[in-house]
CSV table of C-alpha atoms (C1' of nucleotides) in Angstrom, one decimal:
chain,number,residue,atom,x,y,z
A,283,MET,CA,36.1,4.0,22.6
A,284,ASP,CA,37.0,3.3,26.0
A,285,SER,CA,36.9,0.4,28.1
A,286,ALA,CA,32.9,1.4,28.9
A,287,ASN,CA,32.4,-0.3,25.9
A,288,ILE,CA,32.1,-3.7,27.6
A,289,ARG,CA,29.8,-2.8,30.0
A,290,ASP,CA,27.6,-1.0,26.5
A,291,ARG,CA,27.6,-4.1,24.3
A,292,ARG,CA,24.0,-3.8,24.2
A,293,LYS,CA,23.7,-0.2,22.5
A,294,ILE,CA,26.3,-1.2,20.0
A,295,GLN,CA,23.0,-2.6,18.2
A,296,LYS,CA,21.1,1.1,18.7
A,297,PRO,CA,23.8,3.2,20.1
A,298,MET,CA,21.1,7.0,20.2
A,299,GLY,CA,21.9,10.1,18.0
A,300,VAL,CA,23.8,8.3,14.8
A,301,PRO,CA,22.5,11.1,11.9
A,302,GLU,CA,19.9,9.5,9.0
A,303,ILE,CA,22.6,10.3,6.7
A,304,VAL,CA,24.5,7.5,8.0
A,305,VAL,CA,22.3,5.2,8.1
A,306,GLY,CA,20.9,6.0,5.0
A,307,ARG,CA,24.2,4.9,3.4
A,308,LEU,CA,24.2,1.4,5.3
A,309,PRO,CA,22.2,-0.4,2.6
A,310,LEU,CA,24.7,0.3,0.0
A,311,TYR,CA,27.3,-0.4,2.0
A,312,LEU,CA,25.4,-4.2,2.4
A,313,ARG,CA,24.1,-3.9,-1.0
A,314,ALA,CA,27.5,-3.3,-2.7
A,315,LEU,CA,29.0,-6.0,0.0
A,316,SER,CA,27.0,-9.2,-1.5
A,317,HIS,CA,28.0,-7.9,-5.0
A,318,LEU,CA,31.2,-8.6,-4.2
A,319,PRO,CA,32.7,-12.3,-5.9
A,320,GLU,CA,32.6,-15.5,-3.5
A,321,GLU,CA,36.3,-15.5,-3.6
A,322,VAL,CA,37.0,-12.5,-1.3
A,323,LYS,CA,36.6,-12.2,2.5
A,324,ALA,CA,38.1,-9.6,3.6
A,325,ILE,CA,37.6,-5.4,2.2
A,326,THR,CA,39.1,-2.4,3.3
A,327,SER,CA,37.8,0.7,3.9
A,328,ASP,CA,39.1,1.8,0.9
A,329,GLU,CA,38.3,-0.6,-1.7
A,330,LEU,CA,35.2,-0.9,-0.7
A,331,GLY,CA,34.9,3.1,-0.7
A,332,ASN,CA,35.8,3.5,-4.7
A,333,LEU,CA,33.6,0.5,-5.2
A,334,LEU,CA,31.0,2.9,-4.4
A,335,GLY,CA,32.5,6.7,-4.8
A,336,ILE,CA,32.5,7.5,-1.1
A,337,SER,CA,35.6,8.1,0.8
A,338,SER,CA,37.3,5.6,3.0
A,339,ALA,CA,37.3,8.0,5.8
A,340,GLN,CA,33.3,8.7,5.9
A,341,ILE,CA,33.0,4.6,5.8
A,342,ARG,CA,35.1,3.5,8.4
A,343,LYS,CA,33.7,6.8,10.8
A,344,ASP,CA,30.0,5.4,9.5
A,345,LEU,CA,30.9,2.0,11.0
A,346,SER,CA,32.1,3.0,13.7
A,347,TYR,CA,28.8,4.0,15.2
A,348,PHE,CA,28.0,0.7,15.6
A,349,GLY,CA,31.1,-0.7,16.7
A,350,GLU,CA,34.6,-1.5,15.7
A,351,PHE,CA,34.5,-4.7,13.0
A,352,GLY,CA,37.2,-4.1,11.7
A,353,LYS,CA,40.7,-5.7,11.8
A,354,GLN,CA,44.0,-3.8,11.9
A,355,GLY,CA,45.7,-4.8,9.1
A,356,SER,CA,43.7,-6.3,6.7
A,357,GLY,CA,40.3,-4.6,6.6
A,358,TYR,CA,36.6,-6.0,7.5
A,359,GLU,CA,35.8,-9.7,6.7
A,360,ILE,CA,32.8,-9.9,3.9
A,361,ASP,CA,30.4,-12.2,5.8
A,362,TYR,CA,30.9,-10.4,9.7
A,363,LEU,CA,30.3,-7.3,8.0
A,364,ARG,CA,27.5,-8.3,5.6
A,365,GLN,CA,25.9,-10.1,8.9
A,366,GLN,CA,26.4,-7.3,11.4
A,367,LEU,CA,24.3,-4.6,8.8
A,368,GLN,CA,22.1,-7.1,8.5
A,369,GLN,CA,21.9,-7.0,12.4
A,370,ILE,CA,21.9,-3.6,12.5
A,371,LEU,CA,18.9,-2.6,9.3
A,372,GLN,CA,16.8,-5.3,10.9
A,373,VAL,CA,16.8,-7.8,7.1
A,374,ASP,CA,18.3,-10.7,9.3
A,375,LYS,CA,14.7,-11.6,8.9
A,376,GLN,CA,12.1,-11.7,6.3
A,377,TRP,CA,9.7,-8.3,6.9
A,378,PRO,CA,5.5,-8.6,5.4
A,379,VAL,CA,4.8,-6.4,2.9
A,380,ALA,CA,1.7,-5.4,2.5
A,381,LEU,CA,0.9,-3.9,-2.1
A,382,VAL,CA,-1.3,-1.6,-2.3
A,383,GLY,CA,-2.0,-0.7,-6.4
A,384,VAL,CA,-1.8,-3.6,-8.7
A,385,GLY,CA,-1.4,-1.4,-11.8
A,386,ASP,CA,1.4,-1.7,-13.9
A,387,LEU,CA,3.8,-0.8,-11.9
A,388,GLY,CA,2.2,-3.1,-9.0
A,389,GLN,CA,2.6,-5.4,-10.9
A,390,ALA,CA,6.2,-5.0,-12.6
A,391,ILE,CA,6.3,-4.7,-7.7
A,392,LEU,CA,4.8,-8.4,-7.0
A,393,SER,CA,6.5,-10.4,-10.5
A,394,TYR,CA,9.7,-8.6,-8.7
A,395,GLY,CA,12.4,-10.9,-6.9
A,396,GLY,CA,15.0,-9.4,-6.0
A,397,PHE,CA,13.9,-9.0,-2.6
A,398,GLN,CA,13.8,-12.0,-0.7
A,399,GLU,CA,17.1,-11.1,-0.4
A,400,ARG,CA,17.3,-7.8,0.8
A,401,GLY,CA,15.0,-9.0,3.5
A,402,PHE,CA,11.5,-8.6,1.8
A,403,TYR,CA,8.8,-10.2,1.3
A,404,ILE,CA,5.6,-9.0,-0.5
A,405,ASP,CA,2.0,-10.6,1.7
A,406,VAL,CA,-0.2,-9.5,-0.2
A,407,ALA,CA,-1.7,-7.2,-2.5
A,408,PHE,CA,-4.9,-4.8,-3.2
A,409,ASP,CA,-6.3,-3.0,-5.6
A,410,VAL,CA,-10.2,-1.6,-6.5
A,411,ASP,CA,-10.4,-2.9,-9.5
A,412,PRO,CA,-12.8,-6.0,-8.7
A,413,GLN,CA,-11.6,-7.5,-11.7
A,414,LYS,CA,-8.5,-8.2,-10.2
A,415,PHE,CA,-9.9,-10.2,-6.7
A,416,GLY,CA,-8.9,-13.7,-5.8
A,417,LYS,CA,-5.9,-13.6,-8.6
A,418,SER,CA,-2.6,-13.7,-7.7
A,419,PHE,CA,1.1,-13.6,-8.9
A,420,ASN,CA,3.8,-15.1,-7.8
A,421,ASP,CA,1.3,-16.6,-4.8
A,422,ILE,CA,0.0,-13.0,-3.4
A,423,GLN,CA,-3.8,-12.8,-3.5
A,424,ILE,CA,-5.3,-9.7,-4.2
A,425,LEU,CA,-7.9,-8.2,-2.5
A,426,PRO,CA,-10.2,-5.1,-2.2
A,427,VAL,CA,-9.1,-2.1,-0.5
A,428,SER,CA,-12.1,-2.1,1.3
A,429,GLN,CA,-10.1,-5.3,3.3
A,430,MET,CA,-7.1,-3.3,3.5
A,431,SER,CA,-7.3,-1.6,7.7
A,432,LYS,CA,-9.0,-4.7,8.8
A,433,PHE,CA,-6.2,-7.2,7.1
A,434,ILE,CA,-3.0,-5.0,7.8
A,435,ALA,CA,-3.9,-4.3,11.9
A,436,GLU,CA,-5.4,-8.3,11.8
A,437,HIS,CA,-1.8,-9.7,10.4
A,438,GLU,CA,0.6,-6.3,12.2
A,439,LEU,CA,1.3,-5.4,8.4
A,440,LEU,CA,4.4,-2.7,9.1
A,441,ILE,CA,5.1,-1.5,6.0
A,442,ALA,CA,3.5,-0.9,2.8
A,443,ILE,CA,4.4,0.0,-1.1
A,444,VAL,CA,1.8,2.0,-1.9
A,445,ALA,CA,1.1,1.9,-5.7
A,446,ILE,CA,-1.5,4.3,-7.2
A,447,PRO,CA,-2.2,7.4,-8.5
A,448,SER,CA,-1.5,10.2,-7.0
A,449,SER,CA,-5.2,11.5,-6.7
A,450,VAL,CA,-5.9,8.6,-4.4
A,451,ALA,CA,-2.4,8.5,-2.1
A,452,GLN,CA,-2.7,10.5,1.3
A,453,MET,CA,-6.1,8.9,1.6
A,454,VAL,CA,-4.5,5.7,1.2
A,455,ALA,CA,-1.7,7.2,2.9
A,456,ASP,CA,-4.0,8.0,5.8
A,457,GLU,CA,-6.0,4.7,6.6
A,458,LEU,CA,-2.9,2.5,6.1
A,459,VAL,CA,-1.1,5.0,9.2
A,460,GLN,CA,-4.8,4.4,10.9
A,461,ALA,CA,-3.9,0.1,10.6
A,462,GLY,CA,-0.6,0.3,12.3
A,463,VAL,CA,1.7,1.4,9.2
A,464,ARG,CA,5.3,2.6,10.3
A,465,ALA,CA,6.9,2.6,7.2
A,466,ILE,CA,5.1,3.2,3.4
A,467,LEU,CA,7.5,3.0,0.1
A,468,ASN,CA,5.2,5.3,-2.2
A,469,TYR,CA,6.0,5.3,-5.6
A,470,ALA,CA,3.1,8.8,-6.2
A,471,PRO,CA,5.0,11.0,-7.5
A,472,VAL,CA,3.5,13.2,-4.4
A,473,THR,CA,4.4,14.4,-0.7
A,474,LEU,CA,2.9,12.4,1.6
A,475,ASN,CA,2.1,14.0,4.9
A,476,VAL,CA,2.3,11.7,7.7
A,477,PRO,CA,2.7,12.5,12.0
A,478,GLU,CA,5.9,12.2,13.3
A,479,HIS,CA,6.6,8.0,13.9
A,480,VAL,CA,6.0,7.3,10.4
A,481,ARG,CA,8.5,6.7,7.6
A,482,VAL,CA,7.9,7.7,3.6
A,483,TYR,CA,10.5,7.0,1.3
A,484,HIS,CA,9.6,8.4,-2.2
A,485,ILE,CA,10.7,6.6,-5.2
A,486,ASP,CA,9.8,9.4,-8.4
A,487,PRO,CA,11.9,8.7,-11.4
A,488,ALA,CA,10.8,12.0,-12.8
A,489,ILE,CA,12.6,13.7,-9.7
A,490,GLY,CA,15.3,11.6,-11.0
A,491,LEU,CA,15.4,13.0,-14.6
A,492,GLN,CA,14.8,17.0,-13.3
A,493,ASN,CA,17.3,16.9,-11.1
A,494,MET,CA,20.1,15.3,-13.6
A,495,THR,CA,18.5,17.9,-16.7
A,496,TYR,CA,19.9,20.8,-14.5
A,497,TYR,CA,23.2,20.3,-14.8
A,498,LEU,CA,23.1,19.3,-18.7
B,1243,MET,CA,22.2,42.1,-3.3
B,1244,ASP,CA,24.0,44.3,-4.9
B,1245,SER,CA,22.9,46.9,-8.0
B,1246,ALA,CA,25.5,44.2,-9.8
B,1247,ASN,CA,22.6,41.9,-10.6
B,1248,ILE,CA,21.4,43.8,-13.8
B,1249,ARG,CA,24.0,43.3,-15.0
B,1250,ASP,CA,24.6,39.5,-13.7
B,1251,ARG,CA,20.6,39.3,-15.2
B,1252,ARG,CA,22.4,36.5,-17.8
B,1253,LYS,CA,24.1,35.0,-14.9
B,1254,ILE,CA,20.6,34.3,-12.9
B,1255,GLN,CA,19.6,31.4,-15.2
B,1256,LYS,CA,23.3,29.0,-13.7
B,1257,PRO,CA,24.8,30.9,-11.2
B,1258,MET,CA,28.2,28.8,-10.4
B,1259,GLY,CA,28.6,27.1,-7.6
B,1260,VAL,CA,24.9,26.6,-6.1
B,1261,PRO,CA,25.2,23.3,-3.3
B,1262,GLU,CA,24.0,19.7,-5.3
B,1263,ILE,CA,21.9,19.8,-2.5
B,1264,VAL,CA,19.9,22.8,-3.0
B,1265,VAL,CA,19.4,21.1,-7.0
B,1266,GLY,CA,18.0,18.5,-5.1
B,1267,ARG,CA,15.0,20.4,-3.5
B,1268,LEU,CA,14.1,21.8,-6.5
B,1269,PRO,CA,11.9,19.4,-8.6
B,1270,LEU,CA,10.7,18.6,-5.2
B,1271,TYR,CA,9.8,22.0,-5.5
B,1272,LEU,CA,8.0,22.0,-8.4
B,1273,ARG,CA,5.7,19.3,-8.3
B,1274,ALA,CA,4.2,20.8,-5.1
B,1275,LEU,CA,3.6,23.3,-7.1
B,1276,SER,CA,1.6,21.4,-10.0
B,1277,HIS,CA,-0.7,19.9,-7.5
B,1278,LEU,CA,-1.6,23.0,-5.9
B,1279,PRO,CA,-4.9,23.8,-6.8
B,1280,GLU,CA,-6.0,26.5,-9.5
B,1281,GLU,CA,-7.3,28.9,-8.1
B,1282,VAL,CA,-4.5,29.9,-5.4
B,1283,LYS,CA,-2.5,32.0,-7.2
B,1284,ALA,CA,0.0,32.5,-4.7
B,1285,ILE,CA,1.8,30.8,-1.8
B,1286,THR,CA,4.2,31.6,1.1
B,1287,SER,CA,7.9,30.4,1.8
B,1288,ASP,CA,5.8,29.4,4.9
B,1289,GLU,CA,3.0,27.6,3.6
B,1290,LEU,CA,5.9,26.0,0.8
B,1291,GLY,CA,7.7,24.6,3.4
B,1292,ASN,CA,4.3,23.0,4.8
B,1293,LEU,CA,3.5,20.7,2.3
B,1294,LEU,CA,6.5,19.3,1.7
B,1295,GLY,CA,8.1,19.1,5.6
B,1296,ILE,CA,11.1,21.7,4.8
B,1297,SER,CA,11.6,24.9,6.9
B,1298,SER,CA,10.4,28.5,5.1
B,1299,ALA,CA,14.4,28.9,5.6
B,1300,GLN,CA,15.0,26.7,3.5
B,1301,ILE,CA,12.9,27.2,0.4
B,1302,ARG,CA,14.2,31.0,0.3
B,1303,LYS,CA,17.9,30.2,0.2
B,1304,ASP,CA,17.5,27.9,-2.2
B,1305,LEU,CA,15.3,29.7,-4.7
B,1306,SER,CA,17.9,32.9,-4.1
B,1307,TYR,CA,20.4,31.5,-5.8
B,1308,PHE,CA,18.6,31.8,-8.2
B,1309,GLY,CA,17.3,34.8,-8.4
B,1310,GLU,CA,14.4,37.1,-6.4
B,1311,PHE,CA,11.1,35.5,-7.4
B,1312,GLY,CA,8.7,36.4,-4.5
B,1313,LYS,CA,7.1,39.8,-3.7
B,1314,GLN,CA,7.4,40.8,0.4
B,1315,GLY,CA,4.3,40.7,1.9
B,1316,SER,CA,2.2,38.7,-0.4
B,1317,GLY,CA,5.3,35.6,-1.4
B,1318,TYR,CA,5.2,33.4,-4.5
B,1319,GLU,CA,3.2,33.9,-7.5
B,1320,ILE,CA,2.8,30.5,-8.5
B,1321,ASP,CA,3.0,30.4,-12.4
B,1322,TYR,CA,6.0,32.1,-12.8
B,1323,LEU,CA,7.7,30.4,-9.5
B,1324,ARG,CA,7.1,27.2,-11.6
B,1325,GLN,CA,7.9,28.7,-15.5
B,1326,GLN,CA,11.1,29.9,-13.6
B,1327,LEU,CA,11.8,26.1,-12.1
B,1328,GLN,CA,11.2,24.7,-15.0
B,1329,GLN,CA,13.3,27.2,-17.8
B,1330,ILE,CA,16.1,26.3,-14.7
B,1331,LEU,CA,16.3,22.8,-14.3
B,1332,GLN,CA,15.3,22.9,-18.1
B,1333,VAL,CA,12.2,21.4,-17.9
B,1334,ASP,CA,10.6,23.7,-19.9
B,1335,LYS,CA,10.9,21.4,-23.2
B,1336,GLN,CA,11.0,17.5,-23.4
B,1337,TRP,CA,13.5,15.5,-22.7
B,1338,PRO,CA,13.7,12.6,-25.0
B,1339,VAL,CA,14.7,9.3,-23.2
B,1340,ALA,CA,15.8,5.5,-24.5
B,1341,LEU,CA,14.5,3.1,-22.6
B,1342,VAL,CA,16.8,0.0,-21.8
B,1343,GLY,CA,15.3,-3.5,-20.5
B,1344,VAL,CA,11.1,-4.0,-21.7
B,1345,GLY,CA,10.6,-6.7,-18.5
B,1346,ASP,CA,7.5,-5.9,-16.7
B,1347,LEU,CA,9.7,-3.0,-15.0
B,1348,GLY,CA,10.3,-2.0,-18.6
B,1349,GLN,CA,6.6,-2.4,-19.8
B,1350,ALA,CA,5.2,-0.4,-16.6
B,1351,ILE,CA,8.0,2.4,-17.1
B,1352,LEU,CA,6.6,3.2,-21.5
B,1353,SER,CA,2.3,2.2,-19.9
B,1354,TYR,CA,3.9,5.7,-17.7
B,1355,GLY,CA,1.8,8.8,-18.1
B,1356,GLY,CA,2.8,10.5,-16.6
B,1357,PHE,CA,7.0,11.7,-17.9
B,1358,GLN,CA,4.5,14.2,-20.2
B,1359,GLU,CA,4.1,17.3,-18.0
B,1360,ARG,CA,7.1,16.5,-16.3
B,1361,GLY,CA,10.0,17.1,-19.4
B,1362,PHE,CA,10.5,14.0,-20.6
B,1363,TYR,CA,9.0,11.6,-22.8
B,1364,ILE,CA,10.1,7.7,-24.0
B,1365,ASP,CA,11.4,8.2,-27.7
B,1366,VAL,CA,13.0,3.9,-28.0
B,1367,ALA,CA,13.3,0.9,-26.2
B,1368,PHE,CA,15.6,-1.2,-26.6
B,1369,ASP,CA,15.7,-4.9,-24.9
B,1370,VAL,CA,17.6,-8.1,-25.7
B,1371,ASP,CA,14.5,-10.5,-26.5
B,1372,PRO,CA,14.0,-10.9,-30.6
B,1373,GLN,CA,10.2,-12.0,-29.6
B,1374,LYS,CA,10.2,-7.9,-28.7
B,1375,PHE,CA,10.7,-6.3,-31.2
B,1376,GLY,CA,9.1,-5.0,-33.4
B,1377,LYS,CA,6.3,-4.1,-30.8
B,1378,SER,CA,5.8,-1.5,-29.8
B,1379,PHE,CA,4.2,0.3,-26.7
B,1380,ASN,CA,2.1,3.5,-27.0
B,1381,ASP,CA,3.7,4.0,-30.1
B,1382,ILE,CA,7.4,3.3,-28.7
B,1383,GLN,CA,9.1,0.9,-30.6
B,1384,ILE,CA,10.8,-1.8,-29.0
B,1385,LEU,CA,14.7,-2.0,-30.2
B,1386,PRO,CA,17.6,-4.9,-31.0
B,1387,VAL,CA,20.0,-3.9,-28.0
B,1388,SER,CA,22.5,-4.3,-31.1
B,1389,GLN,CA,20.9,-1.2,-32.2
B,1390,MET,CA,21.6,1.0,-29.5
B,1391,SER,CA,25.3,2.8,-29.3
B,1392,LYS,CA,24.7,3.8,-32.9
B,1393,PHE,CA,20.6,4.9,-32.6
B,1394,ILE,CA,21.3,7.3,-29.5
B,1395,ALA,CA,24.2,8.9,-30.8
B,1396,GLU,CA,22.7,9.3,-34.5
B,1397,HIS,CA,19.5,10.8,-32.3
B,1398,GLU,CA,22.1,12.7,-30.0
B,1399,LEU,CA,20.5,10.9,-27.0
B,1400,LEU,CA,21.5,12.6,-24.0
B,1401,ILE,CA,19.4,10.6,-20.9
B,1402,ALA,CA,18.4,6.8,-21.1
B,1403,ILE,CA,16.5,4.4,-18.8
B,1404,VAL,CA,18.0,1.4,-17.6
B,1405,ALA,CA,15.7,-1.5,-16.3
B,1406,ILE,CA,17.8,-4.9,-16.8
B,1407,PRO,CA,19.6,-7.1,-14.7
B,1408,SER,CA,22.4,-6.4,-12.2
B,1409,SER,CA,24.7,-8.4,-14.3
B,1410,VAL,CA,24.0,-6.6,-17.2
B,1411,ALA,CA,24.4,-3.4,-16.0
B,1412,GLN,CA,27.5,-1.9,-15.4
B,1413,MET,CA,28.5,-2.6,-19.5
B,1414,VAL,CA,25.2,-1.6,-20.8
B,1415,ALA,CA,26.7,2.1,-19.1
B,1416,ASP,CA,29.6,1.7,-20.4
B,1417,GLU,CA,27.9,1.5,-23.6
B,1418,LEU,CA,25.6,4.4,-23.5
B,1419,VAL,CA,28.3,6.4,-21.7
B,1420,GLN,CA,30.7,5.6,-25.0
B,1421,ALA,CA,27.9,6.8,-27.1
B,1422,GLY,CA,26.8,10.0,-26.1
B,1423,VAL,CA,24.4,9.9,-23.0
B,1424,ARG,CA,25.2,11.9,-19.8
B,1425,ALA,CA,22.4,11.4,-17.8
B,1426,ILE,CA,21.8,7.5,-16.0
B,1427,LEU,CA,18.5,6.2,-14.4
B,1428,ASN,CA,18.9,3.1,-13.1
B,1429,TYR,CA,16.5,0.5,-12.1
B,1430,ALA,CA,19.9,-1.8,-11.0
B,1431,PRO,CA,20.6,-2.8,-7.3
B,1432,VAL,CA,24.3,-1.9,-8.5
B,1433,THR,CA,26.0,1.4,-7.9
B,1434,LEU,CA,27.4,1.9,-11.3
B,1435,ASN,CA,30.7,3.1,-12.3
B,1436,VAL,CA,30.6,5.9,-14.7
B,1437,PRO,CA,32.8,9.1,-16.0
B,1438,GLU,CA,32.6,12.5,-14.1
B,1439,HIS,CA,30.9,14.2,-17.1
B,1440,VAL,CA,27.8,11.9,-16.7
B,1441,ARG,CA,25.6,11.7,-13.5
B,1442,VAL,CA,23.3,8.6,-12.1
B,1443,TYR,CA,20.6,8.6,-10.4
B,1444,HIS,CA,19.8,4.8,-8.4
B,1445,ILE,CA,16.7,3.8,-8.2
B,1446,ASP,CA,16.6,0.5,-5.6
B,1447,PRO,CA,12.7,0.0,-4.0
B,1448,ALA,CA,14.7,-2.4,-1.1
B,1449,ILE,CA,17.4,0.4,-0.9
B,1450,GLY,CA,14.5,2.3,0.5
B,1451,LEU,CA,12.8,-0.1,2.7
B,1452,GLN,CA,15.8,-0.9,4.5
B,1453,ASN,CA,16.6,2.3,5.2
B,1454,MET,CA,13.1,2.2,7.5
B,1455,THR,CA,13.4,-1.0,8.7
B,1456,TYR,CA,16.0,0.5,10.8
B,1457,TYR,CA,13.7,3.0,12.5
B,1458,LEU,CA,11.2,0.2,13.1
C,933,DT,C1',1.4,44.4,7.8
C,934,DA,C1',3.3,40.6,5.8
C,935,DT,C1',7.0,38.3,3.7
C,936,DT,C1',10.6,38.4,1.2
C,937,DG,C1',16.3,38.1,0.9
C,938,DT,C1',20.3,37.7,3.0
C,939,DG,C1',24.0,38.2,6.2
C,940,DA,C1',25.9,36.1,10.9
C,941,DA,C1',25.3,32.6,14.1
C,942,DA,C1',24.6,27.7,14.3
C,943,DT,C1',24.7,22.9,14.0
C,944,DT,C1',25.6,19.2,10.5
C,945,DC,C1',28.6,16.4,7.7
C,946,DT,C1',33.4,15.0,5.7
C,947,DT,C1',37.5,14.9,5.7
C,948,DC,C1',42.1,15.2,8.0
C,949,DA,C1',45.6,13.0,9.6
C,950,DC,C1',47.7,9.9,13.1
C,951,DA,C1',48.5,6.7,18.1
C,952,DG,C1',47.1,2.1,18.3
C,953,DC,C1',46.5,-1.9,16.6
C,954,DC,C1',46.6,-7.1,14.0
D,36,DG,C1',53.6,-2.7,6.8
D,37,DG,C1',48.7,-1.5,6.7
D,38,DC,C1',44.2,-0.8,8.1
D,39,DT,C1',41.6,0.5,11.5
D,40,DG,C1',38.9,4.1,14.7
D,41,DT,C1',38.6,8.4,16.3
D,42,DG,C1',39.4,13.0,18.3
D,43,DA,C1',40.0,17.8,15.9
D,44,DA,C1',39.7,20.2,12.2
D,45,DG,C1',37.6,22.1,8.5
D,46,DA,C1',33.8,22.8,5.0
D,47,DA,C1',28.7,21.9,4.0
D,48,DT,C1',24.7,23.5,5.6
D,49,DT,C1',20.2,25.3,7.6
D,50,DT,C1',18.7,27.6,10.7
D,51,DC,C1',18.4,33.1,12.9
D,52,DA,C1',16.5,37.0,13.1
D,53,DC,C1',15.9,41.3,10.9
D,54,DA,C1',16.5,45.3,7.1
D,55,DA,C1',14.2,46.4,3.3
D,56,DT,C1',10.3,46.5,0.8
D,57,DA,C1',5.6,45.5,-1.6
DNA sequence: TATTGTGAAATTCTTCACAGCC
DNA sequence: GGCTGTGAAGAATTTCACAATA
């Protein structure tokens, strides 16, 4: 990189044209850094690669899309790299998330304590079952889905977790998008159709299992 | 493909050197086929591609690694293609699976009815909490983890689902591998280190969310 | 006629290998 | 001396485009 990088400092945070596959690995790097023993202050790309089963060259190249975070001779200072990754991924703040569906899975998600330290908190939950209205898990209130659009739009929530049956997932997704949601974590085992500007991340355990049985 | 394909009929099922990324898409194709209305008997690669947000060329090329399943002019017969995909992925039978960890998430997994039709059933569950021993969800018995290795080895279980805290996940994974498990669906938010011959599929909702926040 | 299956081309992604720097 | 950052090379993946054919 030539001296232009001094002028371009603004751009380091969000350079254009970073491949999606690279962005997809950043959360893995961040997670690995968070699991390191306190006393370790620095890590080389080689060590991080071994932890993750990834080549050191790939880690260095991935990071180089966003800036120069390492020191020749000694590697990456862990606190600093973590902070940088959190900034890049925008998880240096806490995002409010809406949960749709408070069945068994939804309740497990409500009880899960792991989101906080990764940049998220469940702000509100929605369900169709009147028995659940007003109840709350972990201080999170459960509202009727009929109020979903209004609540999400008014509170400007951008992220939703969908934990409902496949049969209604697309309909609910449409409504979420309409209300302004731009990122959906979808637990329903069905491909959701959404506009360009909305992202969907699918979680389907059976897909994972079927992936592996091929090789058994 | 020349006339050799007649002799090689045996190999169509498991041709060598199919890229992992191709195998990874097969479960998506299978899932999409399963969600089609009963009355639809055939589908073109173009239609299937639109459902999945994938190019038709990619679908055709992916399938061509395993055989010729379509008909020029009319596309793929759905029942037939589904059957073929199930065979290729080896989910034309039911795999018994061990679940480790019966916390909130583990219980949601036990209650989940969706595995059956995708080729899997939870055969047994393990936990450390004596309060849970002997109880059963959906007729699945909960045993102490101390009996895990023995049970898995004796019943020759090859697949396990890990739904336990990160702190103990690696230890349990080592034990599972030792007992003969060759595929692990890991819900603990930590990269597991396993030998070559064992596959791990990671499910971590926070990774999915962090993936998307980059683009918000 | 419509759509598959597939070599070849184009593109994307990963690894190599080393100058530069701490 | 050891490790990063990075062009260039190499490998993998996707798309193109069209002959073959139901």
